Tab-separated table of C-alpha atoms in Angstrom:
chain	number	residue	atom	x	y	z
P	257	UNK	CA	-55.351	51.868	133.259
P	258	UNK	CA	-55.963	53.945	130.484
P	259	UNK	CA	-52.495	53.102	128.741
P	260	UNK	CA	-53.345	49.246	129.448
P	261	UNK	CA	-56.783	49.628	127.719
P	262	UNK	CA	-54.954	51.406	124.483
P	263	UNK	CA	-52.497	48.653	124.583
P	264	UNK	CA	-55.127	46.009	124.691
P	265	UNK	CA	-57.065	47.857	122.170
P	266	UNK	CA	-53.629	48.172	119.953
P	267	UNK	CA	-52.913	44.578	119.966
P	268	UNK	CA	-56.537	43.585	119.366
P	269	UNK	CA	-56.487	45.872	116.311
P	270	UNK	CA	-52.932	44.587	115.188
P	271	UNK	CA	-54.408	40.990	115.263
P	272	UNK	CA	-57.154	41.424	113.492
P	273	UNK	CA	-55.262	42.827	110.849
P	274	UNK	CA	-52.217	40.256	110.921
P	275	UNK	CA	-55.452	37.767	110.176
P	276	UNK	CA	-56.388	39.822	107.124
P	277	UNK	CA	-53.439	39.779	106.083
P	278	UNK	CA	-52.546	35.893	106.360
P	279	UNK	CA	-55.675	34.444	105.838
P	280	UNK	CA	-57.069	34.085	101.799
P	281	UNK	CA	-60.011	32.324	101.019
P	282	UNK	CA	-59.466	31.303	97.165
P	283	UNK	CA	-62.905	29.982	95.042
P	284	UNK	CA	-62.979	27.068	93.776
P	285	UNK	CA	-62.229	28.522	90.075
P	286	UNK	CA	-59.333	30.345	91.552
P	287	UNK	CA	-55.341	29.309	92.457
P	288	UNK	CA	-53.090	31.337	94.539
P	289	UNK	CA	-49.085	31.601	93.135
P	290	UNK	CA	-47.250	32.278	96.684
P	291	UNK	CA	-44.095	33.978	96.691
P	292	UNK	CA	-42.156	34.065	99.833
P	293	UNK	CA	-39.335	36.635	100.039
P	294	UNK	CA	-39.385	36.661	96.483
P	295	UNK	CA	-39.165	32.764	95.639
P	296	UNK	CA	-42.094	30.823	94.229
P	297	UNK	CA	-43.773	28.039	96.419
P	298	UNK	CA	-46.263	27.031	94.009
P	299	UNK	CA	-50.008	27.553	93.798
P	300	UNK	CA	-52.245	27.238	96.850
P	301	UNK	CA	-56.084	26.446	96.845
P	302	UNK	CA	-59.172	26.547	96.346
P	303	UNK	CA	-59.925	26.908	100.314
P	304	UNK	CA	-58.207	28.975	103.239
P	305	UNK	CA	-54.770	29.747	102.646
P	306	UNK	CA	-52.131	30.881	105.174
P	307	UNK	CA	-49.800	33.468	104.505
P	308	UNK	CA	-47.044	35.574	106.292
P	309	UNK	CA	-47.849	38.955	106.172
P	310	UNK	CA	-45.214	41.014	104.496
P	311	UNK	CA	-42.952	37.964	103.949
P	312	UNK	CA	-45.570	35.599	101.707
P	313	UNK	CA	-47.006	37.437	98.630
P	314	UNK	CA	-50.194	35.910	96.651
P	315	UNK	CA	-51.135	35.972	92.748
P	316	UNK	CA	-54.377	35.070	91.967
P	317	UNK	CA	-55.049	33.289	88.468
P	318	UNK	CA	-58.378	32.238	87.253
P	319	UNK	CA	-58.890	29.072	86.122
P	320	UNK	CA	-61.997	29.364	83.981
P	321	UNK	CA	-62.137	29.460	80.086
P	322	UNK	CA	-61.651	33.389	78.995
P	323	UNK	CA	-62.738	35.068	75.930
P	324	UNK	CA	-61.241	37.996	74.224
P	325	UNK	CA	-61.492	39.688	71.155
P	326	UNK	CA	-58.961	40.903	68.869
P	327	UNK	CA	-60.165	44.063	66.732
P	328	UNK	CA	-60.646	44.635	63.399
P	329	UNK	CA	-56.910	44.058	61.664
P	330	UNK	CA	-55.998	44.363	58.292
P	331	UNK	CA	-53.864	41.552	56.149
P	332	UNK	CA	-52.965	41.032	52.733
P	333	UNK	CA	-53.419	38.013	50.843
P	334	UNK	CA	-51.050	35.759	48.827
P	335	UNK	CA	-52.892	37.227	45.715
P	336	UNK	CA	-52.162	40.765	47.057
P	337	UNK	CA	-56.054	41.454	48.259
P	338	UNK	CA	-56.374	43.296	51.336
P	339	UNK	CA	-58.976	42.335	53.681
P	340	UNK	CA	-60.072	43.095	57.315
P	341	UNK	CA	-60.986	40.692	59.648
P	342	UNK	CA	-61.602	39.822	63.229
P	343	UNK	CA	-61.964	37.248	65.626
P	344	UNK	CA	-62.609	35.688	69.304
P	345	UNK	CA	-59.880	33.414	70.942
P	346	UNK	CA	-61.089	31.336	73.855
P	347	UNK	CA	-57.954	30.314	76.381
P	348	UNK	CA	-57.780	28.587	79.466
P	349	UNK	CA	-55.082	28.448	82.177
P	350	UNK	CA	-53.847	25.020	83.326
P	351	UNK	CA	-50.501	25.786	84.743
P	352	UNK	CA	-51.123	28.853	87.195
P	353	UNK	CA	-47.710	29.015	88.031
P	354	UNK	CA	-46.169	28.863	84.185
P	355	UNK	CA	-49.002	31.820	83.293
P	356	UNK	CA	-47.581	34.121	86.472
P	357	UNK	CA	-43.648	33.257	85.783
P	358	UNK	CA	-43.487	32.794	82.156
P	359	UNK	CA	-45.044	35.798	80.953
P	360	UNK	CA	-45.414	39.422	82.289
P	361	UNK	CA	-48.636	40.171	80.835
P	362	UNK	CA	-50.658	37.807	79.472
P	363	UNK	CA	-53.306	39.177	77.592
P	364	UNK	CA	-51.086	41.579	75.900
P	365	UNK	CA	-48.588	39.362	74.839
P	366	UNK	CA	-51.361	37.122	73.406
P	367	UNK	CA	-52.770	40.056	71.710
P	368	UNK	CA	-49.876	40.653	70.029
P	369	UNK	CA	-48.853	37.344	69.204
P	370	UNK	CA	-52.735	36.434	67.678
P	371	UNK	CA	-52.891	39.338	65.464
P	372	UNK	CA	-49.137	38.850	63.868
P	373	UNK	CA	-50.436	34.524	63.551
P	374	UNK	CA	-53.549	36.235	61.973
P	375	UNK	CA	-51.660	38.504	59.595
P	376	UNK	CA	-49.421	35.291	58.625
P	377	UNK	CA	-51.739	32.484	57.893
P	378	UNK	CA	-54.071	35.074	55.954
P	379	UNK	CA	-50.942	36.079	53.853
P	380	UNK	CA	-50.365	32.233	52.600
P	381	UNK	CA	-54.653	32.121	51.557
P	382	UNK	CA	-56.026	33.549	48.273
P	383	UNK	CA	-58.862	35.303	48.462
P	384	UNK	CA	-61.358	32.992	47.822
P	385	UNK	CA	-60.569	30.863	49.851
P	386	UNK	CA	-60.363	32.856	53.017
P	387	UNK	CA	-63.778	33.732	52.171
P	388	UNK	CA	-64.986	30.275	51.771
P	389	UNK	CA	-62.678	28.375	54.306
P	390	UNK	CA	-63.573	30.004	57.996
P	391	UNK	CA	-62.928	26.269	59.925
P	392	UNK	CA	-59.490	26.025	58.171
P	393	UNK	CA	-58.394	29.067	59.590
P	394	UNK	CA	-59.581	28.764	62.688
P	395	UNK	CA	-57.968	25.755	62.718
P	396	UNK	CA	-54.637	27.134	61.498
P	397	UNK	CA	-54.925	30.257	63.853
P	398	UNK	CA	-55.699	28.086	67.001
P	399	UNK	CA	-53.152	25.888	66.097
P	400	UNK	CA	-50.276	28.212	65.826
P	401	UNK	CA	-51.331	30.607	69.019
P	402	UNK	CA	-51.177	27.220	71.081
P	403	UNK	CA	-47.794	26.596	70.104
P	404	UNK	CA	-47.096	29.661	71.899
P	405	UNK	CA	-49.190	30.010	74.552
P	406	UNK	CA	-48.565	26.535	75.998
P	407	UNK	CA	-45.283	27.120	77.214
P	408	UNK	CA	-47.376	29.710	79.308
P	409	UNK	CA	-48.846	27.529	80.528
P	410	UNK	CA	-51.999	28.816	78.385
P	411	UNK	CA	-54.002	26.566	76.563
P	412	UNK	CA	-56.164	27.755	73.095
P	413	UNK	CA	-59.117	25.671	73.480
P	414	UNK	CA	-60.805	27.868	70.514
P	415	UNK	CA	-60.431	30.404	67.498
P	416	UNK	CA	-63.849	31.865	65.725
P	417	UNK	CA	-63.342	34.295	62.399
P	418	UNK	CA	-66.091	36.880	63.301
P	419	UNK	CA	-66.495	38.833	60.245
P	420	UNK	CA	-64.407	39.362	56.838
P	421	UNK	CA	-64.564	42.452	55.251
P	422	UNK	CA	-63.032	41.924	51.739
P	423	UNK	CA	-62.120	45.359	49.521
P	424	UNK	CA	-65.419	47.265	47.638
P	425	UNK	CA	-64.380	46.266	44.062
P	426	UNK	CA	-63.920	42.506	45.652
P	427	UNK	CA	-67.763	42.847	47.212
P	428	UNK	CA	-68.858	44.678	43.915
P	429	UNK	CA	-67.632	41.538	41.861
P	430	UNK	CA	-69.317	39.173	44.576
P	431	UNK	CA	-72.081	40.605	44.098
P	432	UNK	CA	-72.088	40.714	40.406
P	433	UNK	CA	-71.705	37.217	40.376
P	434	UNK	CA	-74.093	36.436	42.955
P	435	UNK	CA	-76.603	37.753	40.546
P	436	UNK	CA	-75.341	35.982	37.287
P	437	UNK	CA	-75.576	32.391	40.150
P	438	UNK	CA	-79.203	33.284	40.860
P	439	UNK	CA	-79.988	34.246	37.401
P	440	UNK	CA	-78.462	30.923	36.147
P	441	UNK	CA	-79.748	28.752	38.548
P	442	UNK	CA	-83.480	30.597	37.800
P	443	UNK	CA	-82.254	29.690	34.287
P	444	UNK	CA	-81.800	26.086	34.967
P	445	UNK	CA	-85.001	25.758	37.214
P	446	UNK	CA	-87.169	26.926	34.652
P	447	UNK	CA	-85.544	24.245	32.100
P	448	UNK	CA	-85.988	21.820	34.367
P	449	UNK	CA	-89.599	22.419	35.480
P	450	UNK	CA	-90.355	22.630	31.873
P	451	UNK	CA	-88.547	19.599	30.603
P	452	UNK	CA	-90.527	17.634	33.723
P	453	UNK	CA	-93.913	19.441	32.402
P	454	UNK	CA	-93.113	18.050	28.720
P	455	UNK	CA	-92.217	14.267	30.317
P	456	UNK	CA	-95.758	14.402	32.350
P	457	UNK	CA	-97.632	15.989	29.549
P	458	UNK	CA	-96.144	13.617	27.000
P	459	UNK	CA	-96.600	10.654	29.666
P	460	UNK	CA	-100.251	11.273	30.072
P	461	UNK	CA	-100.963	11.324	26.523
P	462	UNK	CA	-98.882	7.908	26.458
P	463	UNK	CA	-101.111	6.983	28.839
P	464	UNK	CA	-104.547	8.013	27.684
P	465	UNK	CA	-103.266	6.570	23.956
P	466	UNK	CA	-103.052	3.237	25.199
P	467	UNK	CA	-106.431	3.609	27.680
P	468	UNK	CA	-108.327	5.011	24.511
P	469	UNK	CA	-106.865	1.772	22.429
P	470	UNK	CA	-107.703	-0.598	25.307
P	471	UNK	CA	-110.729	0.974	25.080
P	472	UNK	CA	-111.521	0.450	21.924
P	473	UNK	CA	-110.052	-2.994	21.571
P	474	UNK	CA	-112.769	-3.887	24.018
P	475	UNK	CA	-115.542	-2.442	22.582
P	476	UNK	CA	-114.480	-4.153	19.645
P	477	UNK	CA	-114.471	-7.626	20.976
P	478	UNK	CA	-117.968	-6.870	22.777
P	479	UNK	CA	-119.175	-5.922	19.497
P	480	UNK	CA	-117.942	-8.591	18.014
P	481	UNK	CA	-119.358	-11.045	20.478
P	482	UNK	CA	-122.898	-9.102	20.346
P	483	UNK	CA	-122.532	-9.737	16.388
P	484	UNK	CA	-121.879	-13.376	16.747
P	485	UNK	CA	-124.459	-13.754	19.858
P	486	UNK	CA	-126.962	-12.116	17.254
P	487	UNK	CA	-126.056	-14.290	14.414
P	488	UNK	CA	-126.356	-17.519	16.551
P	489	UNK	CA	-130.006	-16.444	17.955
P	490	UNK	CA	-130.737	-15.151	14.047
P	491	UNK	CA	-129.731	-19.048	13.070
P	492	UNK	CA	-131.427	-20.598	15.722
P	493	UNK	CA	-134.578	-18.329	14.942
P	494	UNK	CA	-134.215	-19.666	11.542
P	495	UNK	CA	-133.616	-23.508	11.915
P	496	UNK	CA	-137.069	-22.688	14.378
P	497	UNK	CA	-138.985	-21.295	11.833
P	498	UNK	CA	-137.977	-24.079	9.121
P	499	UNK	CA	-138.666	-26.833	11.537
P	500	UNK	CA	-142.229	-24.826	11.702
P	501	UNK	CA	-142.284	-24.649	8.405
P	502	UNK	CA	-141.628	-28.389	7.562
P	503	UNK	CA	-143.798	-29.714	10.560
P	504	UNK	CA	-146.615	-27.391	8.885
P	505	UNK	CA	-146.084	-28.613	5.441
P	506	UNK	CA	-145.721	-32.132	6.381
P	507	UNK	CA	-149.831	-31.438	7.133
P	508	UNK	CA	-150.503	-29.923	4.219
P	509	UNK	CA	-152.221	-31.775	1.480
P	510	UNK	CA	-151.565	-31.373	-2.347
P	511	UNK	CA	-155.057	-29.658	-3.048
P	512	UNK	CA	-153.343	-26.945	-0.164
P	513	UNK	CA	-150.344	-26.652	-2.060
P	514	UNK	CA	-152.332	-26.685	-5.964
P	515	UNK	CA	-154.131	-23.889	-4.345
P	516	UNK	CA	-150.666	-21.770	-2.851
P	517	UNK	CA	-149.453	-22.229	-6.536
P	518	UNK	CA	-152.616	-20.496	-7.721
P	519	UNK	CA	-152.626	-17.673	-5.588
P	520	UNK	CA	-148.548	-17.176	-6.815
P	521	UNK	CA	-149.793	-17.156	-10.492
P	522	UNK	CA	-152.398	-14.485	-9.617
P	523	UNK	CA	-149.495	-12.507	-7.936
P	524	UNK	CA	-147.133	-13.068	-10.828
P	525	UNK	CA	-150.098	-11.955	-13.447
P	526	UNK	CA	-150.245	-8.630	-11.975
P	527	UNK	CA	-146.130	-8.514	-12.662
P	528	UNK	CA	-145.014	-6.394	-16.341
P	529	UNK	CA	-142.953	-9.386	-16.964
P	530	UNK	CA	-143.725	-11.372	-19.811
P	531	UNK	CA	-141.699	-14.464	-19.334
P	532	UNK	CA	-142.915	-16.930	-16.523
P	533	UNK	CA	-141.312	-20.072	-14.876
P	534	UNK	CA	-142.604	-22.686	-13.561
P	535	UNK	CA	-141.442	-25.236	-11.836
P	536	UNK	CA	-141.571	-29.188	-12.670
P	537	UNK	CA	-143.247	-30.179	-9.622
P	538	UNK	CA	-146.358	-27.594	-10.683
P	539	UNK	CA	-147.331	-29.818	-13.210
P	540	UNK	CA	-147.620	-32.988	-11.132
P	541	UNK	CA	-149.967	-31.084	-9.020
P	542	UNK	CA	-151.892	-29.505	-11.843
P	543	UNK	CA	-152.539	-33.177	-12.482
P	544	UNK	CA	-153.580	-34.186	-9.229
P	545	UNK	CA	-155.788	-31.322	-9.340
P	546	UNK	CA	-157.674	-31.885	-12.145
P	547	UNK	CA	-158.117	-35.273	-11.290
P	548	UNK	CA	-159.335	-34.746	-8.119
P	549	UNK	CA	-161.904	-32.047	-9.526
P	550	UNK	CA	-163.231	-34.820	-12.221
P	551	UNK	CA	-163.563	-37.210	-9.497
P	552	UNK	CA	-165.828	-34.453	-7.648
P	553	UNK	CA	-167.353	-34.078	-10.741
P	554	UNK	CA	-168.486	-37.200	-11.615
P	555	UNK	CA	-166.824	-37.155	-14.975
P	556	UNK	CA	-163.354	-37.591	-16.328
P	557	UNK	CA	-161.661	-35.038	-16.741
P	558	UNK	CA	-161.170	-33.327	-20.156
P	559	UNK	CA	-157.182	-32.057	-20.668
C-alpha cells in the first residue's frame, strides 16, 4: 500500500509539474515566440498558451513602447568642434518574431548602432547649428536608426537630444556674446523708449498748441461779438437818448433856448480864450428875445 500511495503521490507531483510546464499565461502587452525542437511556430498570445514540456520552448517579447538612454558620447563636428551629447530613443516592437530571430541582442545592437548614427549625422552639422537645430537631429537620428531597426522588426517611434555640452572656449564665446545680445538689445530698448517719449512729448505739445490756439480763436470771436453786442446797445442807447432829446426840444420854446445860450456865454466868459463864436441862429433868437422883453415892457425895444 505504501508503494501505491508513493506512486500516486509521484504521478500527482509529475502532473502538476507537466502543467507548469505547458501551461503560459501571456498579458495582454506580451507575445510568446514558440520554438518546437528548435523550429519557430510563430508568436502565441495574449491568453493561455499550451506548450510541450521539453519539446516547445517560449520567448517572451514585450510589446509596449521602451525607453533607453544612450550616455554621454563625444563627436566632432564638420567644423572640427568637439562636443558631447546625449539622448533618449523610444522603440517599439511590432514584429515579435523578426525582434527574437533577426537579432541576438537587441538593446545592444541598438546601442551600438544609435551612438555610431549619432557620431555621423553630428559630423555633417557645424556647430551652430547643432546647437540651434535639436528637432532636425532628432529627426535625422530617428530617421536613420529606423532604417535599421525595422528589419528587426523594431520600430523608432522617437529620438530626444537631452543635453549638448559644447567645448569651454565654445561656452566662453557664447557667453561673451550673450552679453554683447543683451547689452545691444538694452541698447536698442532704451532708443526706442526714448524715441516713443520724444513722439508723445512732441505730440502733446502738438496737441496743447492747437487747444491753446482754438482757445484763443474763441475767445477772440466772443470778444469780438461782446464788442459788437456793446456797440449795438451803445447805438441804440444813443438813437434813445437823441429821440429824447428831439421829443424834449420839440417842447421847448425859443425864450428856453435864448436862455440855454445865455447860460453857455456865462460858461464861455469864465474861459482864457479871447476869441468867441457864435453861431447864426444866436442872433435870430437874440431878436426874438428882445422883442419879446419890449413887448413885456410896454415899450419898443431900443437896439
Amino acid at each position: 500500500m505504501e508503494l501505491v500511495y508513493c506512486l500516486i503521490g509521484v504521478i500527482v507531483v509529475g502532473g502538476i509539474a507537466f502543467l507548469a510546464a505547458a501551461i503560459r499565461i501571456v498579458p495582454e502587452y506580451q507575445r510568446l515566440v514558440v520554438f518546437r525542437l528548435g523550429r519557430c511556430l510563430g508568436s502565441r498570445g495574449p491568453g493561455l498558451v499550451f506548450l510541450i514540456p521539453f519539446i516547445d520552448r517560449g520567448v517572451r517579447v514585450d510589446l509596449r513602447e521602451q525607453v533607453r538612454e544612450i550616455p554621454a558620447q563625444t563627436a566632432i563636428t564638420s567644423d572640427n568642434a568637439p562636443i558631447s551629447i546625449d539622448f533618449l530613443w523610444y522603440y517599439k516592437v511590432f514584429d515579435p518574431v523578426q525582434s527574437v530571430l533577426q537579432v541576438a541582442n537587441f538593446e545592444a545592437a541598438a546601442q551600438g548602432i544609435a551612438t555610431t548614427t549619432l557620431r555621423s549625422v553630428i559630423g555633417a552639422i557645424m556647430l551652430d547649428s547643432v546647437l540651434s537645430e535639436r528637432e532636425q537631429i532628432n529627426h535625422a537620428l530617428r530617421t536613420r536608426l529606423d532604417e535599421v531597426t525595422e528589419r528587426w522588426g523594431v520600430k523608432v517611434t522617437n529620438v530626444e537630444i537631452r543635453e549638448i555640452i559644447p567645448p569651454r572656449e565654445v561656452q566662453e564665446a557664447m557667453n561673451r556674446q550673450l552679453s554683447a545680445e543683451r547689452n545691444r538689445r538694452a541698447i536698442v530698448t532704451e532708443s526706442n523708449g526714448t524715441r516713443e517719449a520724444a513722439i508723445n512729448v512732441a505730440e502733446g505739445e502738438k496737441q496743447a498748441a492747437i487747444l491753446k490756439a482754438e482757445g484763443q480763436k474763441r475767445a477772440s470771436i466772443l470778444i469780438a461779438e461782446g464788442e459788437r453786442e456793446a456797440q449795438l446797445l451803445r447805438a441804440e442807447g444813443y438813437a434813445a437818448a437823441l429821440e429824447k432829446i428831439f421829443s424834449v426840444a420839440n417842447r421847448l420854446d425859443s425864450k428856453t433856448l435864448t436862455l440855454q445860450y445865455f447860460e453857455t456865454l456865462k460858461s464861455m466868459a469864465t474861459s482864457p480864450s479871447t476869441k468867441y463864436i457864435f453861431p447864426m441862429e444866436f442872433t435870430g433868437l437874440l431878436g426874438d428875445f428882445i422883442r419879446l422883453r419890449g413887448e413885456q415892457g410896454g415899450g419898443t425895444p431900443q437896439s
